[in-house]
Amino acid sequence: MAIKASNLKPQCKTCTLKREASNRIQQLRAAAKQALLRHKFLEARHILDEAVSLHPDSYKLHRLRCVASACLGDYEAALEDAEVVIDLIPSMSSGYYHKGFALHQLHDYAGAAHAFQQGLELNPTDKIMRQGFWDAVNLLSQDRPVGVALQPGLGGAAAGLLGEGGVGDGAGGGLLMGRMGGAGDRAAGSLAALLADDQH
């Protein structure tokens, strides 16, 4: 049975459109990374908005847009993208880190501690995630009234991490708590590492 040439044209046209869309997404992703490196965070987010509209199932695009939003101090938007990253690839710890960071900046210390705890379950040796967990637990314990217990599970998690040589010395401060200027500066400060991690 012979295939008519007219039947091939739509398939070829579809392949061409997919290839063009893929090329456009790669161009946008590269442009967004360059904008992030130049600290043009709003420009990066606009570029990533377009890229995400073309490929909404890309955890890499959502992760980059999460970083851009965090650098802008828009932690609500960063949280939304972090949750999409987790939904798309729950076995990767970086989504939990970004979620924890956003929740921390939104002063939801219990939620931040829980997100960092989930990330540590996937990557127990992540020192930044561990420090984020302890910063959140320390701030949570400072915010709660005397006699009120920590969120269920966090007390045990804190004890478990302490037993593993955790950094919960009660000092607070840590990696999330003001080694640099504003929170957006802290997010921007680790861009090179985040963008290097995004090569895959």
GROMACS .gro file of C-alpha atoms in nm:
model
  200
    1MET     CA    1   0.000   0.000   0.000
    2ALA     CA    2   0.155   0.326  -0.112
    3ILE     CA    3   0.148   0.639   0.102
    4LYS     CA    4   0.040   0.949  -0.081
    5ALA     CA    5   0.283   1.239  -0.077
    6SER     CA    6   0.001   1.469   0.035
    7ASN     CA    7  -0.026   1.265   0.357
    8LEU     CA    8   0.337   1.338   0.441
    9LYS     CA    9   0.318   1.717   0.423
   10PRO     CA   10   0.120   1.772   0.748
   11GLN     CA   11   0.357   1.544   0.936
   12CYS     CA   12   0.662   1.723   0.802
   13LYS     CA   13   0.503   2.058   0.877
   14THR     CA   14   0.429   1.940   1.232
   15CYS     CA   15   0.787   1.821   1.274
   16THR     CA   16   0.916   2.154   1.148
   17LEU     CA   17   0.692   2.347   1.388
   18LYS     CA   18   0.804   2.131   1.681
   19ARG     CA   19   1.168   2.178   1.587
   20GLU     CA   20   1.119   2.555   1.557
   21ALA     CA   21   0.943   2.568   1.894
   22SER     CA   22   1.221   2.364   2.053
   23ASN     CA   23   1.485   2.596   1.906
   24ARG     CA   24   1.291   2.901   2.027
   25ILE     CA   25   1.266   2.756   2.379
   26GLN     CA   26   1.643   2.692   2.386
   27GLN     CA   27   1.709   3.048   2.267
   28LEU     CA   28   1.479   3.190   2.533
   29ARG     CA   29   1.635   2.976   2.805
   30ALA     CA   30   1.986   3.089   2.707
   31ALA     CA   31   1.874   3.454   2.693
   32ALA     CA   32   1.710   3.423   3.036
   33LYS     CA   33   2.026   3.274   3.186
   34GLN     CA   34   2.232   3.560   3.043
   35ALA     CA   35   1.984   3.813   3.182
   36LEU     CA   36   2.007   3.647   3.524
   37LEU     CA   37   2.386   3.660   3.517
   38ARG     CA   38   2.367   4.033   3.433
   39HIS     CA   39   2.122   4.075   3.725
   40LYS     CA   40   1.845   4.179   3.483
   41PHE     CA   41   1.590   3.981   3.682
   42LEU     CA   42   1.272   4.139   3.544
   43GLU     CA   43   1.395   4.088   3.188
   44ALA     CA   44   1.479   3.726   3.270
   45ARG     CA   45   1.134   3.666   3.414
   46HIS     CA   46   0.963   3.814   3.107
   47ILE     CA   47   1.173   3.591   2.882
   48LEU     CA   48   1.091   3.289   3.097
   49ASP     CA   49   0.720   3.373   3.092
   50GLU     CA   50   0.731   3.331   2.714
   51ALA     CA   51   0.940   3.013   2.736
   52VAL     CA   52   0.705   2.857   2.993
   53SER     CA   53   0.406   2.941   2.773
   54LEU     CA   54   0.572   2.740   2.494
   55HIS     CA   55   0.677   2.449   2.720
   56PRO     CA   56   0.479   2.447   3.047
   57ASP     CA   57   0.605   2.100   3.142
   58SER     CA   58   0.972   2.201   3.164
   59TYR     CA   59   1.092   2.190   3.524
   60LYS     CA   60   1.409   2.372   3.416
   61LEU     CA   61   1.214   2.672   3.289
   62HIS     CA   62   1.000   2.685   3.603
   63ARG     CA   63   1.312   2.654   3.820
   64LEU     CA   64   1.482   2.942   3.638
   65ARG     CA   65   1.169   3.157   3.664
   66CYS     CA   66   1.152   3.073   4.034
   67VAL     CA   67   1.507   3.206   4.073
   68ALA     CA   68   1.424   3.522   3.877
   69SER     CA   69   1.116   3.584   4.093
   70ALA     CA   70   1.311   3.527   4.415
   71CYS     CA   71   1.579   3.771   4.298
   72LEU     CA   72   1.302   4.026   4.240
   73GLY     CA   73   1.167   3.963   4.590
   74ASP     CA   74   0.843   3.817   4.447
   75TYR     CA   75   0.833   3.515   4.675
   76GLU     CA   76   0.468   3.431   4.601
   77ALA     CA   77   0.556   3.380   4.233
   78ALA     CA   78   0.876   3.195   4.330
   79LEU     CA   79   0.671   2.964   4.551
   80GLU     CA   80   0.428   2.889   4.267
   81ASP     CA   81   0.711   2.788   4.034
   82ALA     CA   82   0.886   2.587   4.307
   83GLU     CA   83   0.566   2.389   4.359
   84VAL     CA   84   0.542   2.324   3.984
   85VAL     CA   85   0.903   2.199   3.985
   86ILE     CA   86   0.812   1.959   4.268
   87ASP     CA   87   0.500   1.843   4.083
   88LEU     CA   88   0.696   1.782   3.763
   89ILE     CA   89   0.994   1.605   3.922
   90PRO     CA   90   0.933   1.521   4.289
   91SER     CA   91   1.252   1.314   4.314
   92MET     CA   92   1.475   1.622   4.273
   93SER     CA   93   1.567   1.808   4.590
   94SER     CA   94   1.614   2.153   4.434
   95GLY     CA   95   1.239   2.210   4.406
   96TYR     CA   96   1.210   2.166   4.782
   97TYR     CA   97   1.500   2.405   4.839
   98HIS     CA   98   1.334   2.677   4.629
   99LYS     CA   99   1.001   2.615   4.803
  100GLY     CA  100   1.168   2.634   5.145
  101PHE     CA  101   1.351   2.954   5.052
  102ALA     CA  102   1.031   3.121   4.928
  103LEU     CA  103   0.832   3.015   5.235
  104HIS     CA  104   1.114   3.134   5.460
  105GLN     CA  105   1.105   3.477   5.297
  106LEU     CA  106   0.725   3.480   5.336
  107HIS     CA  107   0.779   3.415   5.710
  108ASP     CA  108   0.610   3.073   5.694
  109TYR     CA  109   0.886   2.911   5.896
  110ALA     CA  110   0.694   2.589   5.964
  111GLY     CA  111   0.628   2.545   5.593
  112ALA     CA  112   0.989   2.630   5.511
  113ALA     CA  113   1.123   2.378   5.763
  114HIS     CA  114   0.891   2.113   5.622
  115ALA     CA  115   1.002   2.185   5.263
  116PHE     CA  116   1.370   2.171   5.360
  117GLN     CA  117   1.302   1.849   5.553
  118GLN     CA  118   1.149   1.693   5.240
  119GLY     CA  119   1.452   1.802   5.039
  120LEU     CA  120   1.686   1.652   5.297
  121GLU     CA  121   1.505   1.320   5.269
  122LEU     CA  122   1.609   1.317   4.902
  123ASN     CA  123   1.957   1.460   4.957
  124PRO     CA  124   2.067   1.417   5.321
  125THR     CA  125   2.414   1.565   5.264
  126ASP     CA  126   2.297   1.901   5.125
  127LYS     CA  127   2.451   2.153   5.365
  128ILE     CA  128   2.255   2.451   5.234
  129MET     CA  129   1.927   2.264   5.270
  130ARG     CA  130   2.028   2.155   5.621
  131GLN     CA  131   2.114   2.514   5.717
  132GLY     CA  132   1.783   2.635   5.572
  133PHE     CA  133   1.602   2.377   5.783
  134TRP     CA  134   1.778   2.491   6.099
  135ASP     CA  135   1.725   2.859   6.025
  136ALA     CA  136   1.353   2.793   5.982
  137VAL     CA  137   1.330   2.578   6.296
  138ASN     CA  138   1.516   2.841   6.500
  139LEU     CA  139   1.289   3.119   6.378
  140LEU     CA  140   0.983   2.902   6.428
  141SER     CA  141   1.081   2.834   6.787
  142GLN     CA  142   1.133   3.209   6.844
  143ASP     CA  143   0.790   3.294   6.698
  144ARG     CA  144   0.578   3.044   6.887
  145PRO     CA  145   0.433   3.118   7.229
  146VAL     CA  146   0.580   2.934   7.527
  147GLY     CA  147   0.427   2.590   7.569
  148VAL     CA  148   0.322   2.551   7.204
  149ALA     CA  149   0.482   2.255   7.030
  150LEU     CA  150   0.654   2.269   6.693
  151GLN     CA  151   0.465   2.145   6.388
  152PRO     CA  152   0.417   1.767   6.416
  153GLY     CA  153   0.721   1.590   6.281
  154LEU     CA  154   0.958   1.886   6.297
  155GLY     CA  155   1.070   1.821   6.652
  156GLY     CA  156   1.165   1.464   6.562
  157ALA     CA  157   1.326   1.578   6.240
  158ALA     CA  158   1.529   1.838   6.428
  159ALA     CA  159   1.641   1.579   6.680
  160GLY     CA  160   1.729   1.338   6.399
  161LEU     CA  161   1.935   1.600   6.220
  162LEU     CA  162   2.107   1.700   6.540
  163GLY     CA  163   2.199   1.337   6.595
  164GLU     CA  164   2.349   1.331   6.246
  165GLY     CA  165   2.580   1.621   6.321
  166GLY     CA  166   2.332   1.888   6.220
  167VAL     CA  167   2.412   2.252   6.253
  168GLY     CA  168   2.127   2.334   6.489
  169ASP     CA  169   2.331   2.521   6.746
  170GLY     CA  170   2.053   2.769   6.813
  171ALA     CA  171   2.255   3.056   6.674
  172GLY     CA  172   2.033   3.115   6.372
  173GLY     CA  173   2.170   3.345   6.109
  174GLY     CA  174   2.301   3.084   5.869
  175LEU     CA  175   2.289   3.082   5.494
  176LEU     CA  176   1.940   3.223   5.457
  177MET     CA  177   1.955   3.482   5.730
  178GLY     CA  178   2.147   3.783   5.618
  179ARG     CA  179   2.501   3.705   5.514
  180MET     CA  180   2.423   3.951   5.236
  181GLY     CA  181   2.188   4.248   5.205
  182GLY     CA  182   1.822   4.197   5.121
  183ALA     CA  183   1.667   3.860   5.054
  184GLY     CA  184   1.674   3.926   4.680
  185ASP     CA  185   2.049   3.982   4.713
  186ARG     CA  186   2.083   3.645   4.884
  187ALA     CA  187   1.891   3.481   4.601
  188ALA     CA  188   2.106   3.661   4.343
  189GLY     CA  189   2.426   3.571   4.527
  190SER     CA  190   2.402   3.204   4.437
  191LEU     CA  191   2.307   3.250   4.071
  192ALA     CA  192   2.628   3.109   3.929
  193ALA     CA  193   2.581   2.784   4.120
  194LEU     CA  194   2.213   2.762   4.027
  195LEU     CA  195   2.280   2.827   3.660
  196ALA     CA  196   2.567   2.579   3.653
  197ASP     CA  197   2.331   2.321   3.805
  198ASP     CA  198   2.083   2.396   3.525
  199GLN     CA  199   2.311   2.262   3.249
  200HIS     CA  200   2.138   1.922   3.237
   0.00000   0.00000   0.00000
